[in-house]
Amino acid sequence: MRPDDVILDHAVFRVLLRAMSRPGTVHPLPFDAAQDDGLAYIAGLLRCVADNEAAFCVLGPCEPGAGGEIARRTGGREAPAGEADIVIALSGTTGGTAGSIRRGSLEFPEKGATVVYRVDALAPDGGTESLSGPGIESALRPRIAGLGDGELGFLKEANAAFPLGVDAIFVDRAGQVACIPRSTRIGGP
């Protein structure tokens, strides 16, 4: 790993910490947009949240060889959705596999998976669902364009028995990130 990569990884990690601690807020990632090949943002994030022991699953219609390319860039290994530490939804949807994604156990709630969604665009407001909970001063309604129908419902259901659940990271095509950790409540209009 080059020294510049280490500096970039630290910067990305700080952005992710900010986004997780302030659910629903939108933050620019410190990547060069000209270098994104469709997987660079995702791989850059994964280098910061996973080690080479982490298992990942790539879901949905996506670029041929995406799993192998992510494995090469991160050192992780591919696994089925139900066994993955990180589930990557490159087309903004878990495609019906949401029910099999790990939510942890009462003994080990941290074993719940992280779902990384690649979406079209993120905006701090204009969404239909409100977010509330730790790190949110008053309810937020971020807009997540390109997120599959029912995905926020899946997150709401998956996180209903806190501390069990899944954390969600949303990355848009402009290199912005927003997060909904398992402690966030997803409400209606």
Short mmCIF file of N, CA and C in Angstrom, two decimals:
data_model
loop_
_atom_site.label_atom_id
_atom_site.label_comp_id
_atom_site.label_asym_id
_atom_site.label_seq_id
_atom_site.Cartn_x
_atom_site.Cartn_y
_atom_site.Cartn_z
N MET A 1 0.84 -1.17 0.00
CA MET A 1 0.00 0.00 0.00
C MET A 1 0.90 1.24 0.00
N ARG A 2 0.60 2.18 -0.88
CA ARG A 2 1.38 3.40 -0.98
C ARG A 2 1.00 4.36 0.15
N PRO A 3 1.92 5.26 0.56
CA PRO A 3 1.62 6.23 1.62
C PRO A 3 0.38 7.09 1.30
N ASP A 4 0.19 7.44 0.01
CA ASP A 4 -0.98 8.22 -0.38
C ASP A 4 -2.28 7.44 -0.12
N ASP A 5 -2.24 6.12 -0.30
CA ASP A 5 -3.42 5.28 -0.04
C ASP A 5 -3.78 5.30 1.44
N VAL A 6 -2.77 5.27 2.30
CA VAL A 6 -3.01 5.29 3.75
C VAL A 6 -3.66 6.61 4.14
N ILE A 7 -3.18 7.70 3.61
CA ILE A 7 -3.75 9.02 3.91
C ILE A 7 -5.19 9.09 3.41
N LEU A 8 -5.44 8.60 2.21
CA LEU A 8 -6.80 8.58 1.67
C LEU A 8 -7.71 7.71 2.52
N ASP A 9 -7.25 6.53 2.91
CA ASP A 9 -8.07 5.64 3.73
C ASP A 9 -8.44 6.30 5.06
N HIS A 10 -7.51 7.01 5.66
CA HIS A 10 -7.81 7.72 6.91
C HIS A 10 -8.86 8.80 6.68
N ALA A 11 -8.75 9.51 5.59
CA ALA A 11 -9.73 10.57 5.27
C ALA A 11 -11.11 9.97 5.03
N VAL A 12 -11.17 8.86 4.31
CA VAL A 12 -12.45 8.19 4.05
C VAL A 12 -13.05 7.70 5.36
N PHE A 13 -12.23 7.11 6.22
CA PHE A 13 -12.72 6.61 7.50
C PHE A 13 -13.31 7.74 8.34
N ARG A 14 -12.67 8.90 8.36
CA ARG A 14 -13.21 10.05 9.11
C ARG A 14 -14.56 10.48 8.56
N VAL A 15 -14.71 10.47 7.24
CA VAL A 15 -16.00 10.82 6.63
C VAL A 15 -17.06 9.81 7.03
N LEU A 16 -16.72 8.52 6.99
CA LEU A 16 -17.67 7.48 7.39
C LEU A 16 -18.07 7.60 8.85
N LEU A 17 -17.13 7.91 9.72
CA LEU A 17 -17.46 8.12 11.13
C LEU A 17 -18.45 9.27 11.29
N ARG A 18 -18.20 10.35 10.58
CA ARG A 18 -19.10 11.51 10.63
C ARG A 18 -20.49 11.13 10.12
N ALA A 19 -20.54 10.39 9.02
CA ALA A 19 -21.83 10.01 8.44
C ALA A 19 -22.58 9.03 9.34
N MET A 20 -21.89 8.10 9.99
CA MET A 20 -22.54 7.17 10.91
C MET A 20 -23.03 7.87 12.17
N SER A 21 -22.26 8.85 12.65
CA SER A 21 -22.66 9.53 13.88
C SER A 21 -23.75 10.57 13.64
N ARG A 22 -23.95 10.96 12.39
CA ARG A 22 -25.01 11.91 12.01
C ARG A 22 -25.86 11.26 10.93
N PRO A 23 -26.68 10.26 11.30
CA PRO A 23 -27.44 9.49 10.32
C PRO A 23 -28.28 10.37 9.38
N GLY A 24 -28.28 10.00 8.11
CA GLY A 24 -29.09 10.70 7.12
C GLY A 24 -28.46 11.95 6.54
N THR A 25 -27.33 12.38 7.09
CA THR A 25 -26.65 13.55 6.52
C THR A 25 -25.77 13.09 5.36
N VAL A 26 -25.55 13.98 4.41
CA VAL A 26 -24.81 13.64 3.19
C VAL A 26 -23.43 14.29 3.25
N HIS A 27 -22.41 13.49 2.96
CA HIS A 27 -21.02 13.95 3.06
C HIS A 27 -20.25 13.58 1.79
N PRO A 28 -19.44 14.50 1.27
CA PRO A 28 -18.61 14.16 0.11
C PRO A 28 -17.42 13.29 0.53
N LEU A 29 -17.15 12.28 -0.26
CA LEU A 29 -15.98 11.43 -0.03
C LEU A 29 -14.77 12.08 -0.69
N PRO A 30 -13.59 11.87 -0.13
CA PRO A 30 -12.38 12.51 -0.68
C PRO A 30 -11.77 11.76 -1.85
N PHE A 31 -12.62 11.29 -2.78
CA PHE A 31 -12.14 10.59 -3.96
C PHE A 31 -12.14 11.52 -5.15
N ASP A 32 -11.27 11.23 -6.09
CA ASP A 32 -11.25 11.95 -7.36
C ASP A 32 -12.30 11.32 -8.26
N ALA A 33 -13.36 12.07 -8.57
CA ALA A 33 -14.47 11.53 -9.37
C ALA A 33 -14.01 11.04 -10.73
N ALA A 34 -12.97 11.63 -11.27
CA ALA A 34 -12.49 11.22 -12.59
C ALA A 34 -11.91 9.81 -12.57
N GLN A 35 -11.53 9.33 -11.39
CA GLN A 35 -10.93 8.01 -11.29
C GLN A 35 -11.95 6.92 -10.95
N ASP A 36 -13.22 7.28 -10.74
CA ASP A 36 -14.21 6.25 -10.39
C ASP A 36 -14.54 5.43 -11.63
N ASP A 37 -14.37 4.12 -11.50
CA ASP A 37 -14.68 3.21 -12.59
C ASP A 37 -15.96 2.42 -12.30
N GLY A 38 -16.76 2.91 -11.38
CA GLY A 38 -17.98 2.21 -10.99
C GLY A 38 -17.80 1.39 -9.73
N LEU A 39 -16.58 1.00 -9.44
CA LEU A 39 -16.30 0.23 -8.23
C LEU A 39 -15.32 0.92 -7.30
N ALA A 40 -14.67 1.97 -7.75
CA ALA A 40 -13.63 2.62 -6.95
C ALA A 40 -14.18 3.16 -5.64
N TYR A 41 -15.32 3.83 -5.65
CA TYR A 41 -15.90 4.36 -4.42
C TYR A 41 -16.21 3.23 -3.44
N ILE A 42 -16.83 2.16 -3.93
CA ILE A 42 -17.19 1.03 -3.08
C ILE A 42 -15.93 0.38 -2.51
N ALA A 43 -14.95 0.11 -3.35
CA ALA A 43 -13.72 -0.51 -2.88
C ALA A 43 -13.00 0.39 -1.88
N GLY A 44 -12.99 1.69 -2.11
CA GLY A 44 -12.37 2.62 -1.18
C GLY A 44 -13.03 2.60 0.18
N LEU A 45 -14.36 2.51 0.18
CA LEU A 45 -15.08 2.41 1.46
C LEU A 45 -14.78 1.09 2.15
N LEU A 46 -14.80 0.00 1.39
CA LEU A 46 -14.59 -1.31 1.99
C LEU A 46 -13.21 -1.46 2.61
N ARG A 47 -12.21 -0.82 2.03
CA ARG A 47 -10.87 -0.86 2.62
C ARG A 47 -10.88 -0.27 4.02
N CYS A 48 -11.85 0.62 4.30
CA CYS A 48 -11.91 1.30 5.60
C CYS A 48 -12.78 0.59 6.62
N VAL A 49 -13.70 -0.25 6.19
CA VAL A 49 -14.62 -0.89 7.13
C VAL A 49 -14.42 -2.39 7.23
N ALA A 50 -13.52 -2.95 6.46
CA ALA A 50 -13.34 -4.39 6.47
C ALA A 50 -11.85 -4.73 6.38
N ASP A 51 -11.54 -5.87 6.92
CA ASP A 51 -10.17 -6.37 6.75
C ASP A 51 -10.22 -7.57 5.81
N ASN A 52 -9.08 -8.20 5.61
CA ASN A 52 -9.06 -9.31 4.65
C ASN A 52 -9.75 -10.56 5.17
N GLU A 53 -10.23 -10.55 6.41
CA GLU A 53 -11.02 -11.65 6.96
C GLU A 53 -12.51 -11.49 6.65
N ALA A 54 -12.92 -10.29 6.25
CA ALA A 54 -14.33 -10.00 6.02
C ALA A 54 -14.84 -10.69 4.75
N ALA A 55 -16.03 -11.23 4.86
CA ALA A 55 -16.69 -11.84 3.71
C ALA A 55 -17.69 -10.84 3.13
N PHE A 56 -17.77 -10.79 1.82
CA PHE A 56 -18.71 -9.88 1.19
C PHE A 56 -19.51 -10.61 0.13
N CYS A 57 -20.65 -10.01 -0.21
CA CYS A 57 -21.52 -10.55 -1.25
C CYS A 57 -21.94 -9.40 -2.14
N VAL A 58 -21.81 -9.57 -3.44
CA VAL A 58 -22.26 -8.56 -4.39
C VAL A 58 -23.60 -9.01 -4.94
N LEU A 59 -24.61 -8.15 -4.83
CA LEU A 59 -25.96 -8.48 -5.26
C LEU A 59 -26.40 -7.68 -6.48
N GLY A 60 -27.33 -8.27 -7.20
CA GLY A 60 -28.01 -7.56 -8.28
C GLY A 60 -27.26 -7.62 -9.59
N PRO A 61 -27.94 -7.17 -10.63
CA PRO A 61 -27.26 -7.08 -11.92
C PRO A 61 -26.15 -6.04 -11.82
N CYS A 62 -24.97 -6.46 -12.09
CA CYS A 62 -23.84 -5.54 -11.94
C CYS A 62 -22.79 -5.86 -13.00
N GLU A 63 -21.71 -5.15 -12.91
CA GLU A 63 -20.63 -5.32 -13.86
C GLU A 63 -20.09 -6.76 -13.78
N PRO A 64 -19.81 -7.39 -14.91
CA PRO A 64 -19.21 -8.73 -14.87
C PRO A 64 -17.89 -8.69 -14.11
N GLY A 65 -17.69 -9.66 -13.25
CA GLY A 65 -16.45 -9.73 -12.49
C GLY A 65 -16.34 -8.77 -11.33
N ALA A 66 -17.45 -8.13 -10.93
CA ALA A 66 -17.41 -7.13 -9.86
C ALA A 66 -16.91 -7.75 -8.56
N GLY A 67 -17.37 -8.96 -8.24
CA GLY A 67 -16.94 -9.61 -7.00
C GLY A 67 -15.44 -9.85 -6.98
N GLY A 68 -14.91 -10.35 -8.07
CA GLY A 68 -13.47 -10.59 -8.15
C GLY A 68 -12.67 -9.30 -8.07
N GLU A 69 -13.19 -8.26 -8.69
CA GLU A 69 -12.49 -6.97 -8.65
C GLU A 69 -12.50 -6.38 -7.24
N ILE A 70 -13.63 -6.49 -6.54
CA ILE A 70 -13.70 -5.99 -5.16
C ILE A 70 -12.78 -6.82 -4.27
N ALA A 71 -12.73 -8.14 -4.48
CA ALA A 71 -11.82 -8.99 -3.70
C ALA A 71 -10.38 -8.57 -3.94
N ARG A 72 -10.04 -8.30 -5.19
CA ARG A 72 -8.66 -7.88 -5.50
C ARG A 72 -8.31 -6.58 -4.82
N ARG A 73 -9.23 -5.63 -4.83
CA ARG A 73 -8.95 -4.29 -4.27
C ARG A 73 -8.98 -4.26 -2.75
N THR A 74 -9.72 -5.16 -2.11
CA THR A 74 -9.89 -5.10 -0.66
C THR A 74 -9.21 -6.24 0.08
N GLY A 75 -8.95 -7.36 -0.59
CA GLY A 75 -8.39 -8.52 0.08
C GLY A 75 -9.44 -9.40 0.73
N GLY A 76 -10.72 -9.01 0.61
CA GLY A 76 -11.81 -9.79 1.19
C GLY A 76 -12.13 -11.00 0.34
N ARG A 77 -13.11 -11.78 0.80
CA ARG A 77 -13.51 -12.97 0.05
C ARG A 77 -15.02 -12.94 -0.15
N GLU A 78 -15.46 -13.55 -1.24
CA GLU A 78 -16.89 -13.61 -1.54
C GLU A 78 -17.56 -14.71 -0.72
N ALA A 79 -18.85 -14.47 -0.38
CA ALA A 79 -19.65 -15.44 0.37
C ALA A 79 -21.11 -15.22 0.01
N PRO A 80 -21.99 -16.19 0.30
CA PRO A 80 -23.43 -15.97 0.09
C PRO A 80 -23.93 -14.85 1.00
N ALA A 81 -25.04 -14.22 0.63
CA ALA A 81 -25.58 -13.08 1.38
C ALA A 81 -25.79 -13.40 2.86
N GLY A 82 -26.26 -14.57 3.18
CA GLY A 82 -26.53 -14.93 4.57
C GLY A 82 -25.29 -15.13 5.41
N GLU A 83 -24.13 -15.26 4.80
CA GLU A 83 -22.88 -15.45 5.52
C GLU A 83 -21.97 -14.23 5.44
N ALA A 84 -22.35 -13.24 4.66
CA ALA A 84 -21.49 -12.09 4.41
C ALA A 84 -21.49 -11.09 5.56
N ASP A 85 -20.33 -10.51 5.82
CA ASP A 85 -20.21 -9.41 6.77
C ASP A 85 -20.68 -8.12 6.11
N ILE A 86 -20.44 -8.02 4.81
CA ILE A 86 -20.81 -6.84 4.03
C ILE A 86 -21.55 -7.30 2.79
N VAL A 87 -22.74 -6.73 2.60
CA VAL A 87 -23.54 -7.03 1.42
C VAL A 87 -23.53 -5.77 0.56
N ILE A 88 -23.13 -5.93 -0.71
CA ILE A 88 -22.98 -4.79 -1.61
C ILE A 88 -24.08 -4.86 -2.66
N ALA A 89 -24.95 -3.88 -2.64
CA ALA A 89 -26.06 -3.81 -3.59
C ALA A 89 -25.71 -2.77 -4.65
N LEU A 90 -25.03 -3.21 -5.70
CA LEU A 90 -24.54 -2.27 -6.71
C LEU A 90 -25.65 -1.61 -7.51
N SER A 91 -26.85 -2.20 -7.51
CA SER A 91 -27.95 -1.58 -8.26
C SER A 91 -29.01 -0.99 -7.33
N GLY A 92 -28.63 -0.72 -6.07
CA GLY A 92 -29.54 -0.06 -5.15
C GLY A 92 -30.59 -0.94 -4.52
N THR A 93 -30.49 -2.26 -4.68
CA THR A 93 -31.47 -3.16 -4.10
C THR A 93 -30.81 -4.47 -3.69
N THR A 94 -31.36 -5.06 -2.64
CA THR A 94 -30.88 -6.37 -2.21
C THR A 94 -31.55 -7.48 -3.00
N GLY A 95 -32.47 -7.13 -3.87
CA GLY A 95 -33.07 -8.07 -4.82
C GLY A 95 -33.75 -9.28 -4.20
N GLY A 96 -34.48 -9.09 -3.11
CA GLY A 96 -35.21 -10.19 -2.51
C GLY A 96 -34.41 -11.03 -1.54
N THR A 97 -33.14 -10.71 -1.32
CA THR A 97 -32.33 -11.50 -0.38
C THR A 97 -32.28 -10.86 1.01
N ALA A 98 -33.03 -9.78 1.21
CA ALA A 98 -32.98 -9.03 2.46
C ALA A 98 -33.23 -9.91 3.68
N GLY A 99 -34.15 -10.86 3.57
CA GLY A 99 -34.49 -11.71 4.70
C GLY A 99 -33.36 -12.60 5.17
N SER A 100 -32.39 -12.87 4.30
CA SER A 100 -31.29 -13.76 4.68
C SER A 100 -30.06 -13.01 5.20
N ILE A 101 -30.08 -11.69 5.17
CA ILE A 101 -28.92 -10.91 5.61
C ILE A 101 -28.81 -10.97 7.13
N ARG A 102 -27.61 -11.23 7.62
CA ARG A 102 -27.36 -11.42 9.06
C ARG A 102 -27.70 -10.16 9.87
N ARG A 103 -28.34 -10.39 11.01
CA ARG A 103 -28.73 -9.29 11.90
C ARG A 103 -28.06 -9.41 13.27
N GLY A 104 -27.17 -10.36 13.43
CA GLY A 104 -26.50 -10.57 14.71
C GLY A 104 -27.38 -11.36 15.66
N SER A 105 -26.90 -11.52 16.88
CA SER A 105 -27.64 -12.22 17.92
C SER A 105 -27.55 -11.38 19.18
N LEU A 106 -28.36 -11.71 20.18
CA LEU A 106 -28.29 -10.96 21.44
C LEU A 106 -26.91 -11.09 22.08
N GLU A 107 -26.28 -12.23 21.90
CA GLU A 107 -24.95 -12.43 22.45
C GLU A 107 -23.89 -11.68 21.63
N PHE A 108 -24.08 -11.61 20.31
CA PHE A 108 -23.12 -10.94 19.42
C PHE A 108 -23.85 -10.03 18.43
N PRO A 109 -24.42 -8.91 18.90
CA PRO A 109 -25.15 -8.03 17.97
C PRO A 109 -24.25 -7.43 16.88
N GLU A 110 -22.96 -7.33 17.16
CA GLU A 110 -22.03 -6.76 16.19
C GLU A 110 -21.83 -7.67 14.98
N LYS A 111 -22.37 -8.87 15.02
CA LYS A 111 -22.27 -9.80 13.90
C LYS A 111 -23.30 -9.49 12.80
N GLY A 112 -24.14 -8.48 13.03
CA GLY A 112 -25.06 -8.05 11.97
C GLY A 112 -24.26 -7.50 10.80
N ALA A 113 -24.76 -7.69 9.61
CA ALA A 113 -24.04 -7.27 8.40
C ALA A 113 -24.16 -5.76 8.18
N THR A 114 -23.31 -5.26 7.33
CA THR A 114 -23.40 -3.90 6.81
C THR A 114 -23.82 -4.02 5.36
N VAL A 115 -24.84 -3.26 4.97
CA VAL A 115 -25.29 -3.26 3.58
C VAL A 115 -24.81 -1.96 2.94
N VAL A 116 -24.07 -2.08 1.85
CA VAL A 116 -23.58 -0.92 1.11
C VAL A 116 -24.40 -0.83 -0.17
N TYR A 117 -25.14 0.25 -0.31
CA TYR A 117 -25.97 0.47 -1.49
C TYR A 117 -25.30 1.50 -2.40
N ARG A 118 -25.15 1.16 -3.67
CA ARG A 118 -24.75 2.18 -4.65
C ARG A 118 -26.05 2.72 -5.24
N VAL A 119 -26.25 4.04 -5.09
CA VAL A 119 -27.48 4.67 -5.54
C VAL A 119 -27.14 5.78 -6.53
N ASP A 120 -28.18 6.35 -7.15
CA ASP A 120 -27.96 7.39 -8.15
C ASP A 120 -27.54 8.71 -7.54
N ALA A 121 -28.28 9.18 -6.52
CA ALA A 121 -27.99 10.49 -5.93
C ALA A 121 -28.50 10.55 -4.50
N LEU A 122 -27.79 11.33 -3.69
CA LEU A 122 -28.18 11.58 -2.31
C LEU A 122 -28.42 13.07 -2.12
N ALA A 123 -29.42 13.42 -1.33
CA ALA A 123 -29.70 14.82 -0.99
C ALA A 123 -30.12 14.87 0.47
N PRO A 124 -29.81 15.95 1.18
CA PRO A 124 -30.11 16.02 2.60
C PRO A 124 -31.60 16.10 2.94
N ASP A 125 -32.43 16.43 1.96
CA ASP A 125 -33.87 16.50 2.22
C ASP A 125 -34.64 16.15 0.96
N GLY A 126 -35.97 16.03 1.11
CA GLY A 126 -36.81 15.70 -0.03
C GLY A 126 -37.25 14.26 -0.06
N GLY A 127 -36.87 13.46 0.94
CA GLY A 127 -37.28 12.06 1.00
C GLY A 127 -38.66 11.89 1.60
N THR A 128 -39.20 10.70 1.49
CA THR A 128 -40.54 10.43 2.00
C THR A 128 -40.53 9.84 3.40
N GLU A 129 -39.44 9.23 3.82
CA GLU A 129 -39.35 8.61 5.14
C GLU A 129 -38.51 9.49 6.06
N SER A 130 -38.96 9.62 7.32
CA SER A 130 -38.20 10.40 8.29
C SER A 130 -37.25 9.49 9.07
N LEU A 131 -36.16 10.07 9.50
CA LEU A 131 -35.19 9.37 10.33
C LEU A 131 -35.12 10.08 11.67
N SER A 132 -35.05 9.31 12.75
CA SER A 132 -34.89 9.88 14.08
C SER A 132 -34.07 8.92 14.91
N GLY A 133 -33.57 9.41 16.03
CA GLY A 133 -32.78 8.57 16.92
C GLY A 133 -31.46 9.22 17.26
N PRO A 134 -30.53 8.45 17.83
CA PRO A 134 -29.24 8.99 18.24
C PRO A 134 -28.51 9.68 17.08
N GLY A 135 -27.99 10.87 17.37
CA GLY A 135 -27.24 11.63 16.37
C GLY A 135 -28.10 12.51 15.48
N ILE A 136 -29.42 12.47 15.68
CA ILE A 136 -30.33 13.28 14.87
C ILE A 136 -31.06 14.25 15.79
N GLU A 137 -30.81 15.54 15.61
CA GLU A 137 -31.42 16.55 16.49
C GLU A 137 -32.93 16.61 16.31
N SER A 138 -33.36 16.70 15.08
CA SER A 138 -34.79 16.63 14.76
C SER A 138 -34.91 15.75 13.52
N ALA A 139 -36.09 15.24 13.27
CA ALA A 139 -36.28 14.29 12.18
C ALA A 139 -35.72 14.81 10.85
N LEU A 140 -35.05 13.93 10.14
CA LEU A 140 -34.50 14.23 8.81
C LEU A 140 -35.26 13.41 7.77
N ARG A 141 -35.27 13.91 6.54
CA ARG A 141 -35.88 13.18 5.42
C ARG A 141 -34.93 13.22 4.22
N PRO A 142 -33.83 12.47 4.30
CA PRO A 142 -32.91 12.48 3.17
C PRO A 142 -33.54 11.81 1.94
N ARG A 143 -33.15 12.31 0.78
CA ARG A 143 -33.62 11.71 -0.47
C ARG A 143 -32.52 10.77 -0.97
N ILE A 144 -32.93 9.54 -1.27
CA ILE A 144 -31.99 8.53 -1.75
C ILE A 144 -32.50 8.05 -3.11
N ALA A 145 -32.10 8.74 -4.16
CA ALA A 145 -32.56 8.41 -5.51
C ALA A 145 -31.84 7.16 -6.00
N GLY A 146 -32.61 6.22 -6.54
CA GLY A 146 -32.04 4.99 -7.07
C GLY A 146 -32.05 3.86 -6.07
N LEU A 147 -32.62 4.07 -4.88
CA LEU A 147 -32.76 3.00 -3.90
C LEU A 147 -33.98 2.17 -4.27
N GLY A 148 -33.86 0.87 -4.27
CA GLY A 148 -34.95 -0.02 -4.66
C GLY A 148 -36.17 0.13 -3.77
N ASP A 149 -37.33 -0.10 -4.35
CA ASP A 149 -38.58 -0.08 -3.60
C ASP A 149 -38.49 -1.11 -2.48
N GLY A 150 -38.92 -0.71 -1.31
CA GLY A 150 -38.95 -1.62 -0.19
C GLY A 150 -37.67 -1.72 0.61
N GLU A 151 -36.58 -1.11 0.15
CA GLU A 151 -35.32 -1.24 0.88
C GLU A 151 -35.36 -0.52 2.23
N LEU A 152 -35.97 0.66 2.31
CA LEU A 152 -36.09 1.33 3.60
C LEU A 152 -37.01 0.52 4.53
N GLY A 153 -38.03 -0.11 3.97
CA GLY A 153 -38.89 -1.00 4.76
C GLY A 153 -38.11 -2.18 5.31
N PHE A 154 -37.21 -2.75 4.48
CA PHE A 154 -36.34 -3.83 4.94
C PHE A 154 -35.48 -3.36 6.10
N LEU A 155 -34.88 -2.17 5.97
CA LEU A 155 -34.03 -1.66 7.05
C LEU A 155 -34.83 -1.42 8.32
N LYS A 156 -36.03 -0.87 8.16
CA LYS A 156 -36.90 -0.63 9.33
C LYS A 156 -37.20 -1.95 10.03
N GLU A 157 -37.57 -2.95 9.29
CA GLU A 157 -37.90 -4.26 9.87
C GLU A 157 -36.65 -4.93 10.45
N ALA A 158 -35.53 -4.86 9.75
CA ALA A 158 -34.30 -5.51 10.20
C ALA A 158 -33.79 -4.91 11.50
N ASN A 159 -34.06 -3.64 11.72
CA ASN A 159 -33.53 -2.93 12.88
C ASN A 159 -34.57 -2.73 13.98
N ALA A 160 -35.70 -3.42 13.88
CA ALA A 160 -36.78 -3.25 14.85
C ALA A 160 -36.42 -3.78 16.24
N ALA A 161 -35.48 -4.71 16.33
CA ALA A 161 -35.13 -5.31 17.61
C ALA A 161 -33.71 -4.91 18.02
N PHE A 162 -33.44 -3.60 18.04
CA PHE A 162 -32.13 -3.09 18.43
C PHE A 162 -31.71 -3.74 19.76
N PRO A 163 -30.48 -4.20 19.93
CA PRO A 163 -29.28 -3.91 19.17
C PRO A 163 -29.05 -4.80 17.95
N LEU A 164 -29.98 -5.71 17.66
CA LEU A 164 -29.84 -6.52 16.45
C LEU A 164 -30.14 -5.66 15.24
N GLY A 165 -29.61 -6.02 14.10
CA GLY A 165 -29.93 -5.30 12.88
C GLY A 165 -28.76 -5.19 11.93
N VAL A 166 -28.93 -4.31 10.96
CA VAL A 166 -27.90 -4.07 9.95
C VAL A 166 -27.63 -2.57 9.87
N ASP A 167 -26.41 -2.24 9.55
CA ASP A 167 -26.04 -0.86 9.27
C ASP A 167 -26.07 -0.68 7.76
N ALA A 168 -26.49 0.51 7.32
CA ALA A 168 -26.56 0.78 5.88
C ALA A 168 -25.69 1.97 5.52
N ILE A 169 -24.95 1.81 4.45
CA ILE A 169 -24.13 2.88 3.88
C ILE A 169 -24.60 3.08 2.45
N PHE A 170 -24.89 4.33 2.10
CA PHE A 170 -25.35 4.67 0.76
C PHE A 170 -24.26 5.50 0.09
N VAL A 171 -23.85 5.10 -1.11
CA VAL A 171 -22.83 5.83 -1.87
C VAL A 171 -23.45 6.19 -3.21
N ASP A 172 -23.40 7.48 -3.56
CA ASP A 172 -23.98 7.85 -4.85
C ASP A 172 -22.90 7.99 -5.91
N ARG A 173 -23.34 8.19 -7.12
CA ARG A 173 -22.43 8.23 -8.27
C ARG A 173 -21.56 9.49 -8.30
N ALA A 174 -21.92 10.49 -7.47
CA ALA A 174 -21.12 11.71 -7.38
C ALA A 174 -20.07 11.62 -6.27
N GLY A 175 -20.00 10.47 -5.61
CA GLY A 175 -19.00 10.30 -4.56
C GLY A 175 -19.42 10.85 -3.21
N GLN A 176 -20.72 10.85 -2.94
CA GLN A 176 -21.23 11.27 -1.64
C GLN A 176 -21.67 10.04 -0.86
N VAL A 177 -21.70 10.17 0.47
CA VAL A 177 -22.09 9.05 1.32
C VAL A 177 -23.07 9.53 2.38
N ALA A 178 -23.98 8.65 2.75
CA ALA A 178 -24.90 8.84 3.87
C ALA A 178 -25.05 7.49 4.54
N CYS A 179 -25.38 7.48 5.82
CA CYS A 179 -25.49 6.23 6.56
C CYS A 179 -26.77 6.19 7.38
N ILE A 180 -27.29 4.99 7.55
CA ILE A 180 -28.38 4.73 8.49
C ILE A 180 -27.93 3.56 9.34
N PRO A 181 -27.40 3.85 10.55
CA PRO A 181 -27.00 2.77 11.44
C PRO A 181 -28.22 2.07 12.03
N ARG A 182 -28.00 0.91 12.60
CA ARG A 182 -29.10 0.11 13.15
C ARG A 182 -29.84 0.80 14.28
N SER A 183 -29.25 1.81 14.90
CA SER A 183 -29.92 2.53 16.00
C SER A 183 -30.89 3.60 15.52
N THR A 184 -30.94 3.85 14.23
CA THR A 184 -31.82 4.89 13.66
C THR A 184 -33.20 4.34 13.43
N ARG A 185 -34.21 5.11 13.81
CA ARG A 185 -35.60 4.73 13.55
C ARG A 185 -36.04 5.33 12.21
N ILE A 186 -36.64 4.51 11.40
CA ILE A 186 -37.17 4.94 10.10
C ILE A 186 -38.68 5.02 10.24
N GLY A 187 -39.23 6.24 10.02
CA GLY A 187 -40.67 6.45 10.19
C GLY A 187 -41.34 6.74 8.87
N GLY A 188 -42.60 7.10 8.94
CA GLY A 188 -43.39 7.42 7.75
C GLY A 188 -43.41 8.90 7.47
N PRO A 189 -44.34 9.32 6.61
CA PRO A 189 -44.41 10.73 6.23
C PRO A 189 -44.76 11.65 7.36
#
